[in-house]
Short mmCIF file of C-alpha atoms in Angstrom, two decimals:
data_model
loop_
_atom_site.label_atom_id
_atom_site.label_comp_id
_atom_site.label_asym_id
_atom_site.label_seq_id
_atom_site.Cartn_x
_atom_site.Cartn_y
_atom_site.Cartn_z
CA UNK A 1 110.83 -59.45 41.10
CA UNK A 2 110.36 -63.17 40.57
CA UNK A 3 110.29 -63.81 44.30
CA UNK A 4 107.68 -61.04 44.75
CA UNK A 5 105.40 -62.55 42.11
CA UNK A 6 105.77 -65.96 43.66
CA UNK A 7 104.86 -64.50 47.04
CA UNK A 8 101.67 -63.02 45.57
CA UNK A 9 100.65 -66.26 43.88
CA UNK A 10 98.76 -67.70 46.90
CA UNK A 11 96.65 -64.51 46.98
CA UNK A 12 96.16 -63.89 43.26
CA UNK A 13 95.28 -67.47 42.23
CA UNK A 14 92.22 -67.83 44.49
CA UNK A 15 91.04 -64.36 43.44
CA UNK A 16 91.31 -65.27 39.76
CA UNK A 17 89.48 -68.53 40.44
CA UNK A 18 86.64 -66.61 42.03
CA UNK A 19 86.40 -64.35 39.01
CA UNK A 20 86.32 -67.33 36.66
CA UNK A 21 83.74 -69.27 38.66
CA UNK A 22 80.09 -68.93 37.65
CA UNK A 23 77.97 -66.71 39.87
CA UNK A 24 76.03 -68.52 42.55
CA UNK A 25 72.37 -69.05 41.71
CA UNK A 26 70.15 -66.39 43.21
CA UNK A 27 67.27 -67.16 45.59
CA UNK A 28 63.76 -66.66 44.22
CA UNK A 29 61.27 -64.44 46.02
CA UNK A 30 57.56 -64.66 45.06
CA UNK A 31 54.92 -62.20 46.18
CA UNK A 32 51.60 -64.00 46.79
CA UNK A 33 48.97 -61.24 46.73
CA UNK A 34 45.55 -62.87 46.94
CA UNK A 35 42.16 -62.67 48.65
CA UNK A 36 42.29 -64.34 52.07
CA UNK A 37 39.36 -62.63 53.81
CA UNK A 38 35.76 -61.72 52.99
CA UNK A 39 33.27 -63.49 50.67
CA UNK A 40 35.93 -64.16 48.01
CA UNK A 41 38.45 -65.69 50.41
CA UNK A 42 37.81 -69.26 49.28
CA UNK A 43 39.16 -68.47 45.83
CA UNK A 44 42.37 -66.91 47.11
CA UNK A 45 42.92 -69.67 49.64
CA UNK A 46 42.59 -72.28 46.89
CA UNK A 47 45.12 -70.46 44.70
CA UNK A 48 47.54 -70.16 47.61
CA UNK A 49 47.14 -73.82 48.57
CA UNK A 50 47.52 -75.04 44.98
CA UNK A 51 50.70 -73.00 44.64
CA UNK A 52 52.00 -74.37 47.95
CA UNK A 53 51.38 -77.96 46.84
CA UNK A 54 53.27 -77.40 43.58
CA UNK A 55 56.17 -75.91 45.53
CA UNK A 56 56.14 -78.98 47.79
CA UNK A 57 56.17 -81.26 44.73
CA UNK A 58 59.15 -79.26 43.42
CA UNK A 59 61.11 -79.86 46.63
CA UNK A 60 60.48 -76.37 48.00
CA UNK A 61 62.42 -74.75 45.15
CA UNK A 62 61.48 -72.96 41.93
CA UNK A 63 63.88 -73.57 39.08
CA UNK A 64 66.03 -75.48 41.54
CA UNK A 65 66.70 -72.29 43.55
CA UNK A 66 65.94 -71.54 47.17
CA UNK A 67 62.49 -69.94 47.25
CA UNK A 68 60.66 -67.62 49.63
CA UNK A 69 56.95 -66.80 49.30
CA UNK A 70 55.78 -63.48 50.77
CA UNK A 71 52.02 -63.75 51.40
CA UNK A 72 49.56 -60.85 51.68
CA UNK A 73 45.77 -60.43 51.79
CA UNK A 74 44.40 -57.93 49.26
CA UNK A 75 40.98 -58.00 51.03
CA UNK A 76 39.41 -57.80 47.53
CA UNK A 77 40.08 -54.04 47.59
CA UNK A 78 41.92 -52.26 44.72
CA UNK A 79 43.60 -49.69 46.98
CA UNK A 80 44.89 -52.41 49.30
CA UNK A 81 46.14 -54.43 46.33
CA UNK A 82 48.02 -51.43 44.89
CA UNK A 83 49.62 -50.73 48.27
CA UNK A 84 50.73 -54.35 48.53
CA UNK A 85 52.12 -54.31 44.98
CA UNK A 86 54.16 -51.24 45.83
CA UNK A 87 55.45 -52.90 48.99
CA UNK A 88 56.40 -56.05 47.11
CA UNK A 89 58.37 -54.02 44.54
CA UNK A 90 60.02 -51.44 46.79
CA UNK A 91 60.54 -53.17 50.14
CA UNK A 92 60.32 -56.93 49.61
CA UNK A 93 61.95 -56.77 46.16
CA UNK A 94 60.17 -59.87 44.90
CA UNK A 95 61.04 -61.33 41.50
CA UNK A 96 57.48 -62.35 40.61
CA UNK A 97 53.99 -61.45 41.86
CA UNK A 98 51.13 -63.94 41.58
CA UNK A 99 47.91 -64.95 43.35
CA UNK A 100 45.48 -62.25 42.16
CA UNK A 101 41.88 -63.43 41.76
CA UNK A 102 39.98 -60.33 40.65
CA UNK A 103 40.33 -58.48 37.36
CA UNK A 104 39.74 -55.01 38.80
CA UNK A 105 42.62 -55.62 41.23
CA UNK A 106 44.90 -56.84 38.43
CA UNK A 107 44.19 -53.71 36.39
CA UNK A 108 44.84 -51.48 39.39
CA UNK A 109 48.16 -53.21 40.23
CA UNK A 110 49.56 -53.40 36.70
CA UNK A 111 51.12 -49.90 36.47
CA UNK A 112 53.02 -50.40 39.74
CA UNK A 113 54.33 -53.84 38.79
CA UNK A 114 55.24 -52.90 35.23
CA UNK A 115 56.88 -49.70 36.49
CA UNK A 116 59.01 -51.78 38.81
CA UNK A 117 59.76 -54.29 36.01
CA UNK A 118 58.30 -57.07 38.13
CA UNK A 119 56.80 -60.08 36.35
CA UNK A 120 53.09 -60.46 37.12
CA UNK A 121 51.81 -64.04 36.70
CA UNK A 122 48.03 -64.15 37.00
CA UNK A 123 46.56 -67.50 38.08
CA UNK A 124 43.06 -66.22 37.37
CA UNK A 125 42.35 -62.58 36.48
CA UNK A 126 42.45 -62.11 32.70
CA UNK A 127 40.73 -58.84 31.80
CA UNK A 128 40.17 -58.01 28.15
CA UNK A 129 42.16 -54.78 28.52
CA UNK A 130 45.36 -56.67 29.38
CA UNK A 131 44.76 -59.12 26.52
CA UNK A 132 44.22 -56.40 23.94
CA UNK A 133 45.16 -52.75 23.59
CA UNK A 134 46.63 -52.52 27.12
CA UNK A 135 48.63 -55.76 26.91
CA UNK A 136 51.88 -55.57 28.84
CA UNK A 137 55.18 -57.43 28.43
CA UNK A 138 55.36 -57.91 32.22
CA UNK A 139 51.94 -59.59 32.49
CA UNK A 140 51.39 -63.33 31.90
CA UNK A 141 48.15 -65.23 32.44
CA UNK A 142 48.49 -68.96 33.10
CA UNK A 143 44.73 -69.67 33.23
CA UNK A 144 42.64 -67.95 30.50
CA UNK A 145 41.44 -64.64 29.17
CA UNK A 146 38.17 -63.84 30.99
CA UNK A 147 35.95 -64.20 27.92
CA UNK A 148 37.13 -67.61 26.73
CA UNK A 149 35.45 -69.86 29.30
CA UNK A 150 32.16 -68.02 28.71
CA UNK A 151 32.57 -68.18 24.94
CA UNK A 152 32.62 -71.97 25.23
CA UNK A 153 29.32 -72.01 27.12
CA UNK A 154 27.81 -69.59 24.60
CA UNK A 155 28.72 -72.04 21.85
CA UNK A 156 27.31 -75.01 23.77
CA UNK A 157 24.02 -73.25 24.52
CA UNK A 158 23.76 -72.17 20.88
CA UNK A 159 24.49 -75.69 19.61
CA UNK A 160 21.99 -77.17 22.11
CA UNK A 161 19.21 -75.12 20.49
CA UNK A 162 18.20 -72.69 23.25
CA UNK A 163 16.48 -69.64 21.80
CA UNK A 164 15.90 -67.22 24.69
CA UNK A 165 18.56 -66.95 27.42
CA UNK A 166 18.67 -64.73 30.50
CA UNK A 167 22.14 -63.45 31.50
CA UNK A 168 23.48 -62.40 34.92
CA UNK A 169 26.94 -61.39 36.19
CA UNK A 170 28.58 -59.11 38.78
CA UNK A 171 29.27 -55.54 37.70
CA UNK A 172 33.07 -55.53 37.37
CA UNK A 173 35.51 -56.13 34.47
CA UNK A 174 35.35 -59.94 34.56
CA UNK A 175 31.55 -59.84 34.77
CA UNK A 176 31.31 -57.65 31.69
CA UNK A 177 33.87 -59.82 29.85
CA UNK A 178 31.87 -62.92 30.77
CA UNK A 179 28.65 -61.80 29.13
CA UNK A 180 30.50 -60.34 26.14
CA UNK A 181 32.19 -63.70 25.66
CA UNK A 182 28.94 -65.64 25.95
CA UNK A 183 27.20 -63.41 23.39
CA UNK A 184 30.12 -63.74 20.98
CA UNK A 185 29.02 -67.34 20.28
CA UNK A 186 25.37 -67.36 21.36
CA UNK A 187 23.21 -65.87 18.59
CA UNK A 188 19.70 -66.35 20.02
CA UNK A 189 17.53 -63.83 21.86
CA UNK A 190 18.70 -62.32 25.16
CA UNK A 191 15.72 -62.26 27.52
CA UNK A 192 17.56 -60.04 29.99
CA UNK A 193 21.09 -58.88 30.78
CA UNK A 194 21.58 -58.00 34.43
CA UNK A 195 24.70 -56.78 36.25
CA UNK A 196 24.57 -57.07 40.04
CA UNK A 197 26.79 -55.63 42.74
CA UNK A 198 30.11 -57.37 43.43
CA UNK A 199 29.70 -59.33 46.66
CA UNK A 200 25.88 -59.26 46.50
CA UNK A 201 24.35 -62.23 48.34
CA UNK A 202 20.57 -61.68 48.00
CA UNK A 203 19.11 -62.27 44.52
CA UNK A 204 15.38 -62.29 45.31
CA UNK A 205 14.64 -59.25 43.13
CA UNK A 206 16.74 -60.50 40.22
CA UNK A 207 15.14 -63.95 40.33
CA UNK A 208 11.68 -62.41 40.31
CA UNK A 209 12.58 -60.43 37.19
CA UNK A 210 14.08 -63.55 35.65
CA UNK A 211 10.87 -65.53 36.18
CA UNK A 212 8.80 -62.76 34.61
CA UNK A 213 11.04 -62.80 31.50
CA UNK A 214 10.23 -66.54 30.96
CA UNK A 215 13.56 -67.57 29.35
CA UNK A 216 14.23 -71.13 28.18
CA UNK A 217 17.69 -71.09 29.85
CA UNK A 218 19.85 -69.00 32.20
CA UNK A 219 23.55 -68.23 32.01
CA UNK A 220 25.04 -66.89 35.24
CA UNK A 221 28.60 -66.01 36.21
CA UNK A 222 28.92 -65.87 40.01
CA UNK A 223 32.20 -66.97 41.63
CA UNK A 224 32.78 -67.60 45.34
CA UNK A 225 30.14 -66.67 47.90
CA UNK A 226 28.02 -65.00 45.22
CA UNK A 227 27.72 -68.33 43.40
CA UNK A 228 26.81 -70.25 46.55
CA UNK A 229 23.92 -67.93 47.33
CA UNK A 230 22.72 -67.62 43.75
CA UNK A 231 22.47 -71.39 43.16
CA UNK A 232 20.72 -71.97 46.51
CA UNK A 233 18.21 -69.20 45.82
CA UNK A 234 17.72 -70.40 42.23
CA UNK A 235 16.51 -73.73 43.59
CA UNK A 236 14.45 -72.09 46.35
CA UNK A 237 12.71 -69.97 43.72
CA UNK A 238 11.52 -73.18 42.02
CA UNK A 239 13.61 -72.61 38.90
CA UNK A 240 15.83 -75.69 39.12
CA UNK A 241 14.43 -78.39 36.87
CA UNK A 242 12.23 -75.99 34.92
CA UNK A 243 14.76 -73.52 33.49
CA UNK A 244 18.21 -75.03 32.82
CA UNK A 245 21.07 -73.15 34.50
CA UNK A 246 24.39 -72.85 32.67
CA UNK A 247 27.59 -71.12 33.64
CA UNK A 248 31.35 -71.02 33.44
CA UNK A 249 33.37 -73.33 35.65
CA UNK A 250 33.78 -70.52 38.20
CA UNK A 251 30.04 -70.67 38.96
CA UNK A 252 30.18 -74.41 39.61
CA UNK A 253 33.62 -74.73 41.13
CA UNK A 254 34.42 -77.18 43.89
CA UNK A 255 34.13 -74.66 46.73
CA UNK A 256 30.65 -73.74 45.52
CA UNK A 257 29.60 -77.36 45.01
CA UNK A 258 30.68 -78.32 48.51
CA UNK A 259 28.37 -75.62 49.89
CA UNK A 260 25.31 -76.08 47.65
CA UNK A 261 25.34 -79.86 47.21
CA UNK A 262 22.49 -81.39 45.21
CA UNK A 263 21.10 -77.98 44.17
CA UNK A 264 23.76 -77.89 41.44
CA UNK A 265 23.36 -81.44 40.11
CA UNK A 266 22.96 -81.65 36.34
CA UNK A 267 24.22 -78.14 35.63
CA UNK A 268 26.57 -77.82 32.67
CA UNK A 269 29.61 -75.58 32.82
CA UNK A 270 32.76 -74.86 30.82
CA UNK A 271 36.39 -74.90 31.95
CA UNK A 272 39.96 -75.46 30.81
CA UNK A 273 40.48 -78.01 33.61
CA UNK A 274 38.54 -80.79 35.32
CA UNK A 275 39.44 -83.00 38.28
CA UNK A 276 38.97 -86.12 36.16
CA UNK A 277 41.37 -85.16 33.34
CA UNK A 278 43.25 -88.36 32.64
CA UNK A 279 46.94 -87.47 32.92
CA UNK A 280 49.53 -88.38 35.53
CA UNK A 281 50.29 -84.85 36.85
CA UNK A 282 46.59 -84.11 37.34
CA UNK A 283 45.92 -87.42 39.09
CA UNK A 284 48.79 -86.74 41.47
CA UNK A 285 47.62 -83.17 42.06
CA UNK A 286 44.02 -84.18 42.86
CA UNK A 287 45.05 -87.04 45.17
CA UNK A 288 47.71 -85.06 47.04
CA UNK A 289 45.56 -81.93 47.35
CA UNK A 290 42.74 -83.95 48.89
CA UNK A 291 45.14 -85.70 51.26
CA UNK A 292 46.90 -82.50 52.32
CA UNK A 293 43.92 -80.14 52.64
CA UNK A 294 41.05 -82.59 53.22
CA UNK A 295 38.96 -81.23 50.34
CA UNK A 296 38.70 -81.68 46.59
CA UNK A 297 40.65 -79.12 44.56
CA UNK A 298 38.93 -76.37 42.62
CA UNK A 299 39.84 -74.72 39.33
CA UNK A 300 41.51 -71.97 41.35
CA UNK A 301 43.71 -74.50 43.16
CA UNK A 302 44.69 -76.04 39.80
CA UNK A 303 45.52 -72.58 38.45
CA UNK A 304 47.67 -71.78 41.50
CA UNK A 305 49.51 -75.06 40.91
CA UNK A 306 50.10 -74.24 37.23
CA UNK A 307 51.33 -70.73 38.14
CA UNK A 308 54.07 -72.33 40.23
CA UNK A 309 55.00 -74.67 37.37
CA UNK A 310 55.29 -71.72 34.98
CA UNK A 311 57.54 -69.79 37.37
CA UNK A 312 59.64 -72.92 37.88
CA UNK A 313 60.15 -73.30 34.12
CA UNK A 314 61.06 -69.63 33.64
CA UNK A 315 63.57 -69.59 36.51
CA UNK A 316 65.23 -72.71 35.09
CA UNK A 317 65.51 -71.00 31.71
CA UNK A 318 67.43 -68.08 33.26
CA UNK A 319 69.96 -70.41 34.86
CA UNK A 320 68.90 -68.95 38.19
CA UNK A 321 69.76 -65.34 37.27
CA UNK A 322 66.45 -63.98 38.53
CA UNK A 323 67.83 -60.53 39.42
CA UNK A 324 68.28 -59.86 35.71
CA UNK A 325 64.73 -58.58 35.22
CA UNK A 326 64.75 -58.49 31.45
CA UNK A 327 66.25 -61.97 31.22
CA UNK A 328 63.58 -63.28 33.60
CA UNK A 329 60.77 -61.61 31.63
CA UNK A 330 62.08 -63.05 28.38
CA UNK A 331 62.24 -66.51 29.99
CA UNK A 332 58.52 -66.36 30.79
CA UNK A 333 57.78 -65.48 27.17
CA UNK A 334 59.43 -68.66 25.90
CA UNK A 335 58.82 -70.98 28.87
CA UNK A 336 57.31 -74.40 28.10
CA UNK A 337 55.80 -76.64 30.74
CA UNK A 338 53.31 -79.46 31.09
CA UNK A 339 50.55 -78.18 33.33
CA UNK A 340 47.59 -80.07 34.75
CA UNK A 341 45.66 -79.70 31.49
CA UNK A 342 47.44 -82.68 29.94
CA UNK A 343 49.29 -80.77 27.22
CA UNK A 344 52.00 -78.10 27.11
CA UNK A 345 50.70 -74.59 27.68
CA UNK A 346 51.27 -72.36 24.65
CA UNK A 347 51.20 -68.58 24.98
CA UNK A 348 49.74 -66.30 22.34
CA UNK A 349 51.51 -63.06 21.41
CA UNK A 350 49.60 -61.28 24.21
CA UNK A 351 50.93 -63.71 26.88
CA UNK A 352 47.57 -65.48 27.30
CA UNK A 353 47.10 -69.24 26.76
CA UNK A 354 45.93 -70.97 23.60
CA UNK A 355 44.19 -74.10 24.86
CA UNK A 356 41.35 -76.62 24.95
CA UNK A 357 38.08 -75.68 26.70
CA UNK A 358 35.91 -78.53 28.02
CA UNK A 359 32.25 -79.03 28.83
CA UNK A 360 31.64 -80.37 32.37
CA UNK A 361 28.55 -81.62 34.19
CA UNK A 362 27.90 -81.49 37.92
CA UNK A 363 27.47 -85.05 39.23
CA UNK A 364 27.89 -87.13 42.36
CA UNK A 365 31.26 -88.82 42.45
CA UNK A 366 31.93 -92.41 43.55
CA UNK A 367 32.36 -91.21 47.15
CA UNK A 368 29.03 -89.34 47.08
CA UNK A 369 30.63 -85.89 46.88
CA UNK A 370 29.17 -83.44 44.37
CA UNK A 371 31.81 -82.63 41.77
CA UNK A 372 32.41 -82.05 38.04
CA UNK A 373 32.83 -84.67 35.34
CA UNK A 374 34.01 -84.16 31.77
CA UNK A 375 31.10 -84.14 29.31
CA UNK A 376 32.84 -83.15 26.10
CA UNK A 377 35.18 -80.71 24.35
CA UNK A 378 33.92 -77.35 23.12
CA UNK A 379 37.10 -75.73 21.74
CA UNK A 380 40.54 -76.99 20.77
CA UNK A 381 43.51 -74.60 20.44
CA UNK A 382 41.24 -71.72 21.33
CA UNK A 383 42.71 -68.20 21.39
CA UNK A 384 41.09 -65.12 22.91
CA UNK A 385 39.41 -62.46 20.80
CA UNK A 386 41.69 -59.59 21.86
CA UNK A 387 45.17 -60.77 20.86
CA UNK A 388 44.78 -59.02 17.49
CA UNK A 389 44.71 -55.67 19.34
CA UNK A 390 47.92 -56.36 21.26
CA UNK A 391 51.16 -54.86 19.95
CA UNK A 392 53.44 -57.47 21.53
CA UNK A 393 55.29 -59.94 19.35
#
C-alpha cells in the first residue's frame, strides 16, 4: 500500500498544485458599437480613436489583462444597433459594450444587453429614461446625462440677462432632453421651440422663422454634420454678430469647429471637458491624440478615452475574473478612476456622473486653429434631475 501511494505521488502532487493555484486571469473582450458611416460618423470615429489611444497608454491591456476590441458600425440605425448588440452577446461573447453615440440607439440596445447580463458603458448617450424610471444596473454612463450640459447653458443664459431665447434641436431623445434641460434653468421667454429631423442639413426655413421671431439669443443643439451646416447657414443668414448663438459643447465640438472655422468664433458653450483643462492626464491625451491622429481631440474623443479608463479600473477590481458577470457589474458600480476631467469620477445611484460643468468660448488657439477655451465654471458636483426616479441603490 505504501509503495502504491508513493508511486502515485508524482501524479497527485502536480494535480493538487493545479487545484491550489489561482485561476489564470481571463482575457477581456470589448464590443465597440459606434457610428462609423454617414453624417454622424465623425462622432463615432472620435470615440473609437479616443478609446484606442487610452488602450495604447495602458499597454494594450485593460485591467492588466489581454484585451480584444470587436468593432462594428451601427450606421446610426436602431435596427442595425440591436442586431449588433445581439451578435456581441450571443456570438462574440464580449464582456463589455461601449461606443454608442446616439440615445435612441442606446435605448433600443438596452434590453438585449441587459438580458445578456452584458455591461453597457456609454461614452456619450445618456437618455433621461435610463437615468430615471428605466435605469438599469447594467448601464453606466461615463460622460453625462443628456440634460446636464444643456442645463448649464440655460443657467448661463439666464444669469447673462437674456429675456427672449429661440430654441432648436433634432427630434430624437437627446434633442428633447437638451431643450428640457435648458428650460430647467432658463426662466425667460421662449421665442420658439423647434424640433428638426435627425440628419437634416438644410435650415433655411427654420432660420427664416427664427429671424421673424426676433429673439435676443439662440440656443441650438446640433451635433456632427447637423452642427456644421447649421452654424455655416446661421452666419450666411446674417445672424452671427446680431443674435448671440449659444449651445452645448456638442454643437461647438472640435470636429465642427474644424469645418466651420471663424463662423463659430465667440460662441459660448458648456461641457464637462475642455482641451485646456490643466491636469497631467489631459495634457498627455491632447498632445498624443494630435500627434497620433493629426487633429485636435473632441469631447467625444475624450469620452472614449475615459470609457477605456473606467473599464480598466473595473477589470482591475475583479482581479481579472471578467467572466463572472455579476462580479464585473459590481466592480463598475464601485470603480474609481482619475479621468481627463482632473478629478475622480463619482457615480450617482443611477450610474451617471456627478461632476463639474464648465463654460467654454470658441477662440483661435496659439497655432491659429479654432478651438475651445475655458471661460468659467457653471456647476460643481452637479447631479442629473432624474436620479430621484431611479430605484437603484
